[in-house]
């Protein structure tokens, strides 16, 4: 497949993640974020494991657990803390800082140089997200801000390390390992930190099936596939599509108002995503940078 196809398929993942808010608010019981995260990740991971029928070798256990923690357990937990303690616009703006975190981590872990255009694209994306979702009345809670920043850093670390550590298996298998590990790590948090989940209705089950099969199994397969093929800086910019989708769905399905300022923010976000892809193509390969660590082996294509 060519690069454009890889970008479109990878960008589909954060676009679908943007529907998480509306599905959670309209179809799922409220007040059980970690439990719902377990039900989103663990069944999807186990289902994929049944399909691929392959477990990680002993030498990969530690790495898979760490990736499952960064990409799911830590990230989703901090995401929910930020969502509860901050207005949605503040949480989304802090999450958009992930692109900048990826640039720094990719430099340290992959030896990729930090390009000025990539920094400009990431900063423009953060500004666009702020215009799209931030309101003047937004209040800052220190714990919520720390959780939002920690969540962005966790997802950034998971993205970069998923590129650095590429096992000799298909991306579907790699996704199964990480989803299962992340779901298992979330079980103790849900068990001891939240009350028992009430009886689920048909509507609740539909929402969980969507978040598990589409919002986790399919989208994370596409995401990790893209991480293995596309530069981390370019992949991270695609994450900006999530708040754009969330606002668009709220406007179309919930009759939420879309102001000219928000529309301008959406245009800036889309422009920053394009600029991020163009800038990433100009980055020298890691093996061409003096002192760069050896490039991680990628899965067979």
PDB file of C-alpha atoms in Angstrom:
ATOM      1  CA  UNK A   1       0.000   0.000   0.000  1.00  0.00           C
ATOM      2  CA  UNK A   2       1.153   3.577  -0.661  1.00  0.00           C
ATOM      3  CA  UNK A   3       1.694   6.220   1.989  1.00  0.00           C
ATOM      4  CA  UNK A   4      -1.627   7.985   1.381  1.00  0.00           C
ATOM      5  CA  UNK A   5      -3.537   4.763   2.030  1.00  0.00           C
ATOM      6  CA  UNK A   6      -1.531   4.173   5.209  1.00  0.00           C
ATOM      7  CA  UNK A   7      -2.308   7.715   6.407  1.00  0.00           C
ATOM      8  CA  UNK A   8      -6.028   7.388   5.665  1.00  0.00           C
ATOM      9  CA  UNK A   9      -6.325   4.041   7.428  1.00  0.00           C
ATOM     10  CA  UNK A  10      -4.324   5.229  10.425  1.00  0.00           C
ATOM     11  CA  UNK A  11      -6.248   8.498  10.634  1.00  0.00           C
ATOM     12  CA  UNK A  12      -9.491   6.529  10.710  1.00  0.00           C
ATOM     13  CA  UNK A  13      -8.585   5.316  14.217  1.00  0.00           C
ATOM     14  CA  UNK A  14      -8.568   8.714  16.026  1.00  0.00           C
ATOM     15  CA  UNK A  15     -11.543   9.806  13.919  1.00  0.00           C
ATOM     16  CA  UNK A  16     -13.522   6.870  15.341  1.00  0.00           C
ATOM     17  CA  UNK A  17     -12.174   7.564  18.850  1.00  0.00           C
ATOM     18  CA  UNK A  18     -13.837  10.950  18.584  1.00  0.00           C
ATOM     19  CA  UNK A  19     -17.180   9.136  18.808  1.00  0.00           C
ATOM     20  CA  UNK A  20     -16.285   7.728  22.246  1.00  0.00           C
ATOM     21  CA  UNK A  21     -17.762  10.705  24.105  1.00  0.00           C
ATOM     22  CA  UNK A  22     -21.161  10.574  22.425  1.00  0.00           C
ATOM     23  CA  UNK A  23     -21.388   6.775  22.737  1.00  0.00           C
ATOM     24  CA  UNK A  24     -20.385   6.906  26.411  1.00  0.00           C
ATOM     25  CA  UNK A  25     -22.759   9.728  27.293  1.00  0.00           C
ATOM     26  CA  UNK A  26     -25.741   8.402  25.339  1.00  0.00           C
ATOM     27  CA  UNK A  27     -25.466   4.598  25.533  1.00  0.00           C
ATOM     28  CA  UNK A  28     -23.490   3.619  28.657  1.00  0.00           C
ATOM     29  CA  UNK A  29     -24.166   3.871  32.426  1.00  0.00           C
ATOM     30  CA  UNK A  30     -22.440   6.841  34.043  1.00  0.00           C
ATOM     31  CA  UNK A  31     -19.967   6.699  36.927  1.00  0.00           C
ATOM     32  CA  UNK A  32     -18.015   3.537  36.011  1.00  0.00           C
ATOM     33  CA  UNK A  33     -15.169   4.772  33.773  1.00  0.00           C
ATOM     34  CA  UNK A  34     -12.492   2.215  34.676  1.00  0.00           C
ATOM     35  CA  UNK A  35     -14.916  -0.707  34.634  1.00  0.00           C
ATOM     36  CA  UNK A  36     -16.132   0.337  31.197  1.00  0.00           C
ATOM     37  CA  UNK A  37     -12.508   0.665  30.061  1.00  0.00           C
ATOM     38  CA  UNK A  38     -11.910  -2.934  31.148  1.00  0.00           C
ATOM     39  CA  UNK A  39     -14.982  -4.076  29.228  1.00  0.00           C
ATOM     40  CA  UNK A  40     -13.757  -2.140  26.215  1.00  0.00           C
ATOM     41  CA  UNK A  41     -10.188  -3.475  26.161  1.00  0.00           C
ATOM     42  CA  UNK A  42     -10.124  -6.968  27.663  1.00  0.00           C
ATOM     43  CA  UNK A  43     -12.882  -8.735  25.658  1.00  0.00           C
ATOM     44  CA  UNK A  44     -11.545  -7.187  22.441  1.00  0.00           C
ATOM     45  CA  UNK A  45      -8.020  -8.317  23.269  1.00  0.00           C
ATOM     46  CA  UNK A  46      -9.103 -11.856  24.144  1.00  0.00           C
ATOM     47  CA  UNK A  47     -11.187 -12.082  20.971  1.00  0.00           C
ATOM     48  CA  UNK A  48      -8.180 -11.083  18.870  1.00  0.00           C
ATOM     49  CA  UNK A  49      -6.029 -13.594  20.744  1.00  0.00           C
ATOM     50  CA  UNK A  50      -8.493 -16.323  19.780  1.00  0.00           C
ATOM     51  CA  UNK A  51      -8.171 -15.238  16.162  1.00  0.00           C
ATOM     52  CA  UNK A  52      -4.362 -15.046  16.014  1.00  0.00           C
ATOM     53  CA  UNK A  53      -3.720 -17.965  18.418  1.00  0.00           C
ATOM     54  CA  UNK A  54      -0.300 -16.719  19.429  1.00  0.00           C
ATOM     55  CA  UNK A  55       1.053 -15.511  22.764  1.00  0.00           C
ATOM     56  CA  UNK A  56       4.146 -13.349  23.221  1.00  0.00           C
ATOM     57  CA  UNK A  57       7.413 -15.088  23.947  1.00  0.00           C
ATOM     58  CA  UNK A  58       8.869 -14.747  27.415  1.00  0.00           C
ATOM     59  CA  UNK A  59      11.311 -12.084  26.246  1.00  0.00           C
ATOM     60  CA  UNK A  60       8.341  -9.908  25.169  1.00  0.00           C
ATOM     61  CA  UNK A  61       6.215 -10.138  28.310  1.00  0.00           C
ATOM     62  CA  UNK A  62       7.758  -7.112  30.024  1.00  0.00           C
ATOM     63  CA  UNK A  63       7.570  -4.965  26.894  1.00  0.00           C
ATOM     64  CA  UNK A  64       3.976  -5.912  26.152  1.00  0.00           C
ATOM     65  CA  UNK A  65       2.918  -5.118  29.724  1.00  0.00           C
ATOM     66  CA  UNK A  66       4.677  -1.762  29.547  1.00  0.00           C
ATOM     67  CA  UNK A  67       3.031  -0.948  26.212  1.00  0.00           C
ATOM     68  CA  UNK A  68      -0.353  -2.073  27.535  1.00  0.00           C
ATOM     69  CA  UNK A  69       0.149   0.235  30.513  1.00  0.00           C
ATOM     70  CA  UNK A  70       1.167   3.282  28.455  1.00  0.00           C
ATOM     71  CA  UNK A  71      -1.368   2.858  25.640  1.00  0.00           C
ATOM     72  CA  UNK A  72      -4.339   1.724  27.734  1.00  0.00           C
ATOM     73  CA  UNK A  73      -4.152   1.321  31.529  1.00  0.00           C
ATOM     74  CA  UNK A  74      -2.325   4.554  32.448  1.00  0.00           C
ATOM     75  CA  UNK A  75      -3.648   6.562  29.516  1.00  0.00           C
ATOM     76  CA  UNK A  76      -7.319   5.692  29.958  1.00  0.00           C
ATOM     77  CA  UNK A  77      -7.188   6.094  33.752  1.00  0.00           C
ATOM     78  CA  UNK A  78      -5.633   9.564  33.548  1.00  0.00           C
ATOM     79  CA  UNK A  79      -7.976  10.446  30.703  1.00  0.00           C
ATOM     80  CA  UNK A  80     -11.005   9.702  32.869  1.00  0.00           C
ATOM     81  CA  UNK A  81      -9.529  11.620  35.828  1.00  0.00           C
ATOM     82  CA  UNK A  82      -8.966  14.633  33.577  1.00  0.00           C
ATOM     83  CA  UNK A  83     -12.461  14.315  32.107  1.00  0.00           C
ATOM     84  CA  UNK A  84     -14.066  14.293  35.567  1.00  0.00           C
ATOM     85  CA  UNK A  85     -12.038  17.186  37.002  1.00  0.00           C
ATOM     86  CA  UNK A  86     -11.748  19.463  33.956  1.00  0.00           C
ATOM     87  CA  UNK A  87     -14.119  20.916  31.371  1.00  0.00           C
ATOM     88  CA  UNK A  88     -14.028  18.834  28.208  1.00  0.00           C
ATOM     89  CA  UNK A  89     -12.315  21.579  26.236  1.00  0.00           C
ATOM     90  CA  UNK A  90      -9.423  21.848  28.685  1.00  0.00           C
ATOM     91  CA  UNK A  91      -8.934  18.077  28.757  1.00  0.00           C
ATOM     92  CA  UNK A  92      -8.938  17.866  24.946  1.00  0.00           C
ATOM     93  CA  UNK A  93      -6.462  20.739  24.631  1.00  0.00           C
ATOM     94  CA  UNK A  94      -4.069  19.114  27.088  1.00  0.00           C
ATOM     95  CA  UNK A  95      -4.430  15.824  25.214  1.00  0.00           C
ATOM     96  CA  UNK A  96      -3.421  17.577  22.005  1.00  0.00           C
ATOM     97  CA  UNK A  97       0.013  18.191  23.557  1.00  0.00           C
ATOM     98  CA  UNK A  98       0.711  14.532  22.804  1.00  0.00           C
ATOM     99  CA  UNK A  99       2.122  15.511  19.415  1.00  0.00           C
ATOM    100  CA  UNK A 100       4.805  17.662  21.034  1.00  0.00           C
ATOM    101  CA  UNK A 101       5.612  14.897  23.519  1.00  0.00           C
ATOM    102  CA  UNK A 102       6.073  12.447  20.641  1.00  0.00           C
ATOM    103  CA  UNK A 103       8.595  14.749  18.963  1.00  0.00           C
ATOM    104  CA  UNK A 104      10.716  14.873  22.120  1.00  0.00           C
ATOM    105  CA  UNK A 105      10.476  11.149  22.886  1.00  0.00           C
ATOM    106  CA  UNK A 106      11.160  10.167  19.271  1.00  0.00           C
ATOM    107  CA  UNK A 107      14.348  12.197  19.436  1.00  0.00           C
ATOM    108  CA  UNK A 108      15.506  10.473  22.604  1.00  0.00           C
ATOM    109  CA  UNK A 109      14.356   6.906  21.862  1.00  0.00           C
ATOM    110  CA  UNK A 110      14.515   6.678  18.071  1.00  0.00           C
ATOM    111  CA  UNK A 111      17.136   9.279  17.243  1.00  0.00           C
ATOM    112  CA  UNK A 112      14.770  11.226  14.994  1.00  0.00           C
ATOM    113  CA  UNK A 113      15.648  14.928  14.676  1.00  0.00           C
ATOM    114  CA  UNK A 114      13.155  17.546  15.808  1.00  0.00           C
ATOM    115  CA  UNK A 115      12.133  19.564  12.747  1.00  0.00           C
ATOM    116  CA  UNK A 116      10.957  23.153  13.115  1.00  0.00           C
ATOM    117  CA  UNK A 117       8.006  22.496  10.799  1.00  0.00           C
ATOM    118  CA  UNK A 118       6.901  19.549  12.940  1.00  0.00           C
ATOM    119  CA  UNK A 119       6.961  21.724  16.072  1.00  0.00           C
ATOM    120  CA  UNK A 120       5.008  24.441  14.272  1.00  0.00           C
ATOM    121  CA  UNK A 121       2.417  21.888  13.093  1.00  0.00           C
ATOM    122  CA  UNK A 122       2.029  20.472  16.610  1.00  0.00           C
ATOM    123  CA  UNK A 123       1.649  23.939  18.176  1.00  0.00           C
ATOM    124  CA  UNK A 124      -0.858  24.964  15.503  1.00  0.00           C
ATOM    125  CA  UNK A 125      -2.814  21.784  16.190  1.00  0.00           C
ATOM    126  CA  UNK A 126      -2.959  22.551  19.921  1.00  0.00           C
ATOM    127  CA  UNK A 127      -4.165  26.071  19.138  1.00  0.00           C
ATOM    128  CA  UNK A 128      -6.766  24.752  16.726  1.00  0.00           C
ATOM    129  CA  UNK A 129      -8.078  22.260  19.279  1.00  0.00           C
ATOM    130  CA  UNK A 130      -8.254  25.059  21.874  1.00  0.00           C
ATOM    131  CA  UNK A 131     -10.358  27.183  19.502  1.00  0.00           C
ATOM    132  CA  UNK A 132     -12.509  24.172  18.684  1.00  0.00           C
ATOM    133  CA  UNK A 133     -13.383  23.038  22.194  1.00  0.00           C
ATOM    134  CA  UNK A 134     -12.115  25.535  24.790  1.00  0.00           C
ATOM    135  CA  UNK A 135     -14.549  28.036  26.345  1.00  0.00           C
ATOM    136  CA  UNK A 136     -13.712  31.309  28.139  1.00  0.00           C
ATOM    137  CA  UNK A 137     -15.383  30.027  31.308  1.00  0.00           C
ATOM    138  CA  UNK A 138     -13.112  26.980  31.570  1.00  0.00           C
ATOM    139  CA  UNK A 139     -11.625  26.463  35.022  1.00  0.00           C
ATOM    140  CA  UNK A 140      -8.361  24.724  35.806  1.00  0.00           C
ATOM    141  CA  UNK A 141      -8.061  22.058  38.483  1.00  0.00           C
ATOM    142  CA  UNK A 142      -4.423  21.210  39.385  1.00  0.00           C
ATOM    143  CA  UNK A 143      -5.056  17.478  39.682  1.00  0.00           C
ATOM    144  CA  UNK A 144      -7.037  17.463  36.457  1.00  0.00           C
ATOM    145  CA  UNK A 145      -4.311  19.377  34.615  1.00  0.00           C
ATOM    146  CA  UNK A 146      -1.663  16.965  35.904  1.00  0.00           C
ATOM    147  CA  UNK A 147      -3.804  14.020  34.781  1.00  0.00           C
ATOM    148  CA  UNK A 148      -4.321  15.564  31.342  1.00  0.00           C
ATOM    149  CA  UNK A 149      -0.600  16.154  30.864  1.00  0.00           C
ATOM    150  CA  UNK A 150       0.232  12.698  32.205  1.00  0.00           C
ATOM    151  CA  UNK A 151      -2.252  11.107  29.820  1.00  0.00           C
ATOM    152  CA  UNK A 152      -0.718  12.912  26.829  1.00  0.00           C
ATOM    153  CA  UNK A 153       2.765  11.814  27.901  1.00  0.00           C
ATOM    154  CA  UNK A 154       1.609   8.220  28.439  1.00  0.00           C
ATOM    155  CA  UNK A 155       0.037   7.927  24.980  1.00  0.00           C
ATOM    156  CA  UNK A 156       3.088   9.563  23.427  1.00  0.00           C
ATOM    157  CA  UNK A 157       5.388   7.065  25.144  1.00  0.00           C
ATOM    158  CA  UNK A 158       3.196   4.197  23.986  1.00  0.00           C
ATOM    159  CA  UNK A 159       3.257   5.463  20.403  1.00  0.00           C
ATOM    160  CA  UNK A 160       7.037   5.857  20.269  1.00  0.00           C
ATOM    161  CA  UNK A 161       7.811   2.598  22.074  1.00  0.00           C
ATOM    162  CA  UNK A 162       5.345   0.725  19.835  1.00  0.00           C
ATOM    163  CA  UNK A 163       7.499   1.903  16.932  1.00  0.00           C
ATOM    164  CA  UNK A 164      10.768   1.068  18.693  1.00  0.00           C
ATOM    165  CA  UNK A 165       9.691  -2.415  19.814  1.00  0.00           C
ATOM    166  CA  UNK A 166       8.387  -4.283  16.785  1.00  0.00           C
ATOM    167  CA  UNK A 167       8.019  -8.047  17.374  1.00  0.00           C
ATOM    168  CA  UNK A 168       8.195 -10.405  14.377  1.00  0.00           C
ATOM    169  CA  UNK A 169       4.403 -10.800  14.277  1.00  0.00           C
ATOM    170  CA  UNK A 170       1.516  -9.200  12.408  1.00  0.00           C
ATOM    171  CA  UNK A 171       0.048  -5.895  13.684  1.00  0.00           C
ATOM    172  CA  UNK A 172      -3.169  -7.777  14.543  1.00  0.00           C
ATOM    173  CA  UNK A 173      -1.238 -10.033  16.913  1.00  0.00           C
ATOM    174  CA  UNK A 174       0.624  -7.072  18.399  1.00  0.00           C
ATOM    175  CA  UNK A 175      -2.716  -5.321  18.957  1.00  0.00           C
ATOM    176  CA  UNK A 176      -4.151  -8.414  20.659  1.00  0.00           C
ATOM    177  CA  UNK A 177      -1.216  -8.570  23.055  1.00  0.00           C
ATOM    178  CA  UNK A 178      -1.425  -4.912  24.020  1.00  0.00           C
ATOM    179  CA  UNK A 179      -5.216  -4.780  24.410  1.00  0.00           C
ATOM    180  CA  UNK A 180      -5.191  -7.869  26.606  1.00  0.00           C
ATOM    181  CA  UNK A 181      -2.312  -6.576  28.734  1.00  0.00           C
ATOM    182  CA  UNK A 182      -3.944  -3.176  29.144  1.00  0.00           C
ATOM    183  CA  UNK A 183      -7.295  -4.717  30.074  1.00  0.00           C
ATOM    184  CA  UNK A 184      -5.705  -7.012  32.669  1.00  0.00           C
ATOM    185  CA  UNK A 185      -3.836  -4.105  34.245  1.00  0.00           C
ATOM    186  CA  UNK A 186      -7.098  -2.174  34.545  1.00  0.00           C
ATOM    187  CA  UNK A 187      -8.968  -4.998  36.323  1.00  0.00           C
ATOM    188  CA  UNK A 188      -7.557  -4.292  39.843  1.00  0.00           C
ATOM    189  CA  UNK A 189      -8.287  -0.577  39.495  1.00  0.00           C
ATOM    190  CA  UNK A 190     -11.889  -1.282  38.543  1.00  0.00           C
ATOM    191  CA  UNK A 191     -12.337  -3.997  41.178  1.00  0.00           C
ATOM    192  CA  UNK A 192     -11.092  -1.946  44.132  1.00  0.00           C
ATOM    193  CA  UNK A 193     -11.829   1.574  42.954  1.00  0.00           C
ATOM    194  CA  UNK A 194     -15.392   1.430  41.649  1.00  0.00           C
ATOM    195  CA  UNK A 195     -18.749   0.011  42.725  1.00  0.00           C
ATOM    196  CA  UNK A 196     -20.231  -3.019  41.018  1.00  0.00           C
ATOM    197  CA  UNK A 197     -21.641  -2.374  37.568  1.00  0.00           C
ATOM    198  CA  UNK A 198     -25.475  -2.508  37.452  1.00  0.00           C
ATOM    199  CA  UNK A 199     -27.362  -4.850  35.165  1.00  0.00           C
ATOM    200  CA  UNK A 200     -26.689  -3.799  31.578  1.00  0.00           C
ATOM    201  CA  UNK A 201     -29.522  -2.953  29.214  1.00  0.00           C
ATOM    202  CA  UNK A 202     -29.621  -3.754  25.513  1.00  0.00           C
ATOM    203  CA  UNK A 203     -28.585  -0.157  24.807  1.00  0.00           C
ATOM    204  CA  UNK A 204     -25.589  -0.519  27.131  1.00  0.00           C
ATOM    205  CA  UNK A 205     -24.528  -3.734  25.405  1.00  0.00           C
ATOM    206  CA  UNK A 206     -24.762  -2.099  21.977  1.00  0.00           C
ATOM    207  CA  UNK A 207     -22.538   0.728  23.194  1.00  0.00           C
ATOM    208  CA  UNK A 208     -19.989  -1.666  24.692  1.00  0.00           C
ATOM    209  CA  UNK A 209     -19.899  -3.789  21.547  1.00  0.00           C
ATOM    210  CA  UNK A 210     -19.248  -0.683  19.481  1.00  0.00           C
ATOM    211  CA  UNK A 211     -16.468   0.568  21.767  1.00  0.00           C
ATOM    212  CA  UNK A 212     -14.901  -2.895  22.037  1.00  0.00           C
ATOM    213  CA  UNK A 213     -15.104  -4.180  18.479  1.00  0.00           C
ATOM    214  CA  UNK A 214     -14.909  -0.913  16.531  1.00  0.00           C
ATOM    215  CA  UNK A 215     -13.446   1.573  19.013  1.00  0.00           C
ATOM    216  CA  UNK A 216     -10.765  -0.793  20.322  1.00  0.00           C
ATOM    217  CA  UNK A 217     -10.078  -3.949  18.284  1.00  0.00           C
ATOM    218  CA  UNK A 218     -10.393  -2.450  14.790  1.00  0.00           C
ATOM    219  CA  UNK A 219      -9.103   1.048  15.457  1.00  0.00           C
ATOM    220  CA  UNK A 220      -6.084   0.025  17.522  1.00  0.00           C
ATOM    221  CA  UNK A 221      -5.170  -2.538  14.872  1.00  0.00           C
ATOM    222  CA  UNK A 222      -5.180   0.316  12.338  1.00  0.00           C
ATOM    223  CA  UNK A 223      -3.290   2.580  14.764  1.00  0.00           C
ATOM    224  CA  UNK A 224      -0.479   0.126  15.574  1.00  0.00           C
ATOM    225  CA  UNK A 225      -0.259  -0.818  11.917  1.00  0.00           C
ATOM    226  CA  UNK A 226       0.278   2.852  11.118  1.00  0.00           C
ATOM    227  CA  UNK A 227       2.799   3.269  13.930  1.00  0.00           C
ATOM    228  CA  UNK A 228       4.921   0.543  12.328  1.00  0.00           C
ATOM    229  CA  UNK A 229       4.809   2.178   8.882  1.00  0.00           C
ATOM    230  CA  UNK A 230       4.659   5.956   9.410  1.00  0.00           C
ATOM    231  CA  UNK A 231       6.963   8.354  11.233  1.00  0.00           C
ATOM    232  CA  UNK A 232       5.894   8.870  14.896  1.00  0.00           C
ATOM    233  CA  UNK A 233       5.585  12.643  14.417  1.00  0.00           C
ATOM    234  CA  UNK A 234       3.210  12.127  11.494  1.00  0.00           C
ATOM    235  CA  UNK A 235       1.166   9.501  13.359  1.00  0.00           C
ATOM    236  CA  UNK A 236       0.790  11.702  16.432  1.00  0.00           C
ATOM    237  CA  UNK A 237      -0.613  14.577  14.352  1.00  0.00           C
ATOM    238  CA  UNK A 238      -3.383  12.291  13.126  1.00  0.00           C
ATOM    239  CA  UNK A 239      -4.606  12.133  16.731  1.00  0.00           C
ATOM    240  CA  UNK A 240      -5.842  15.706  16.284  1.00  0.00           C
ATOM    241  CA  UNK A 241      -8.737  14.248  14.268  1.00  0.00           C
ATOM    242  CA  UNK A 242     -10.390  12.966  17.444  1.00  0.00           C
ATOM    243  CA  UNK A 243     -11.704  16.300  18.830  1.00  0.00           C
ATOM    244  CA  UNK A 244     -12.756  17.347  15.312  1.00  0.00           C
ATOM    245  CA  UNK A 245     -14.915  14.224  15.027  1.00  0.00           C
ATOM    246  CA  UNK A 246     -16.307  14.681  18.540  1.00  0.00           C
ATOM    247  CA  UNK A 247     -17.422  18.257  17.824  1.00  0.00           C
ATOM    248  CA  UNK A 248     -18.826  17.317  14.407  1.00  0.00           C
ATOM    249  CA  UNK A 249     -20.891  14.472  15.886  1.00  0.00           C
ATOM    250  CA  UNK A 250     -22.184  16.715  18.672  1.00  0.00           C
ATOM    251  CA  UNK A 251     -23.235  19.262  16.064  1.00  0.00           C
ATOM    252  CA  UNK A 252     -24.918  16.689  13.795  1.00  0.00           C
ATOM    253  CA  UNK A 253     -26.520  14.339  16.343  1.00  0.00           C
ATOM    254  CA  UNK A 254     -26.991  16.367  19.540  1.00  0.00           C
ATOM    255  CA  UNK A 255     -27.883  19.738  17.965  1.00  0.00           C
ATOM    256  CA  UNK A 256     -24.901  21.375  19.642  1.00  0.00           C
ATOM    257  CA  UNK A 257     -24.036  24.835  18.368  1.00  0.00           C
ATOM    258  CA  UNK A 258     -20.963  25.254  16.153  1.00  0.00           C
ATOM    259  CA  UNK A 259     -19.671  28.833  16.251  1.00  0.00           C
ATOM    260  CA  UNK A 260     -17.528  30.476  13.548  1.00  0.00           C
ATOM    261  CA  UNK A 261     -14.591  30.372  15.993  1.00  0.00           C
ATOM    262  CA  UNK A 262     -14.991  26.614  16.364  1.00  0.00           C
ATOM    263  CA  UNK A 263     -15.219  26.186  12.611  1.00  0.00           C
ATOM    264  CA  UNK A 264     -11.995  28.167  12.278  1.00  0.00           C
ATOM    265  CA  UNK A 265     -10.383  25.923  14.885  1.00  0.00           C
ATOM    266  CA  UNK A 266     -11.382  22.851  12.904  1.00  0.00           C
ATOM    267  CA  UNK A 267      -9.800  24.310   9.770  1.00  0.00           C
ATOM    268  CA  UNK A 268      -6.586  25.047  11.695  1.00  0.00           C
ATOM    269  CA  UNK A 269      -6.502  21.501  13.076  1.00  0.00           C
ATOM    270  CA  UNK A 270      -6.933  19.986   9.624  1.00  0.00           C
ATOM    271  CA  UNK A 271      -4.249  22.302   8.259  1.00  0.00           C
ATOM    272  CA  UNK A 272      -1.861  21.343  11.067  1.00  0.00           C
ATOM    273  CA  UNK A 273      -2.432  17.665  10.319  1.00  0.00           C
ATOM    274  CA  UNK A 274      -1.518  18.251   6.675  1.00  0.00           C
ATOM    275  CA  UNK A 275       1.544  20.306   7.651  1.00  0.00           C
ATOM    276  CA  UNK A 276       2.617  17.584  10.077  1.00  0.00           C
ATOM    277  CA  UNK A 277       2.514  14.957   7.336  1.00  0.00           C
ATOM    278  CA  UNK A 278       4.482  17.167   4.935  1.00  0.00           C
ATOM    279  CA  UNK A 279       7.081  17.986   7.598  1.00  0.00           C
ATOM    280  CA  UNK A 280       7.500  14.311   8.541  1.00  0.00           C
ATOM    281  CA  UNK A 281       8.460  13.445   4.963  1.00  0.00           C
ATOM    282  CA  UNK A 282      11.394  15.851   5.244  1.00  0.00           C
ATOM    283  CA  UNK A 283      12.854  14.176   8.363  1.00  0.00           C
ATOM    284  CA  UNK A 284      16.081  12.229   7.648  1.00  0.00           C
ATOM    285  CA  UNK A 285      15.927   8.506   8.395  1.00  0.00           C
ATOM    286  CA  UNK A 286      17.209   7.725  11.912  1.00  0.00           C
ATOM    287  CA  UNK A 287      20.118   5.681  10.598  1.00  0.00           C
ATOM    288  CA  UNK A 288      21.312   8.790   8.704  1.00  0.00           C
ATOM    289  CA  UNK A 289      21.516  10.904  11.875  1.00  0.00           C
ATOM    290  CA  UNK A 290      24.950  10.859  13.596  1.00  0.00           C
ATOM    291  CA  UNK A 291      24.820   9.040  16.905  1.00  0.00           C
ATOM    292  CA  UNK A 292      21.321   7.707  16.331  1.00  0.00           C
ATOM    293  CA  UNK A 293      20.467   4.264  17.767  1.00  0.00           C
ATOM    294  CA  UNK A 294      19.922   1.407  15.316  1.00  0.00           C
ATOM    295  CA  UNK A 295      16.490   1.343  13.739  1.00  0.00           C
ATOM    296  CA  UNK A 296      14.079  -1.175  15.207  1.00  0.00           C
ATOM    297  CA  UNK A 297      13.120  -4.037  12.953  1.00  0.00           C
ATOM    298  CA  UNK A 298       9.602  -3.751  11.600  1.00  0.00           C
ATOM    299  CA  UNK A 299       7.131  -6.566  11.097  1.00  0.00           C
ATOM    300  CA  UNK A 300       7.233  -8.362   7.742  1.00  0.00           C
ATOM    301  CA  UNK A 301       4.974  -6.700   5.164  1.00  0.00           C
TER     302      UNK A 301
END
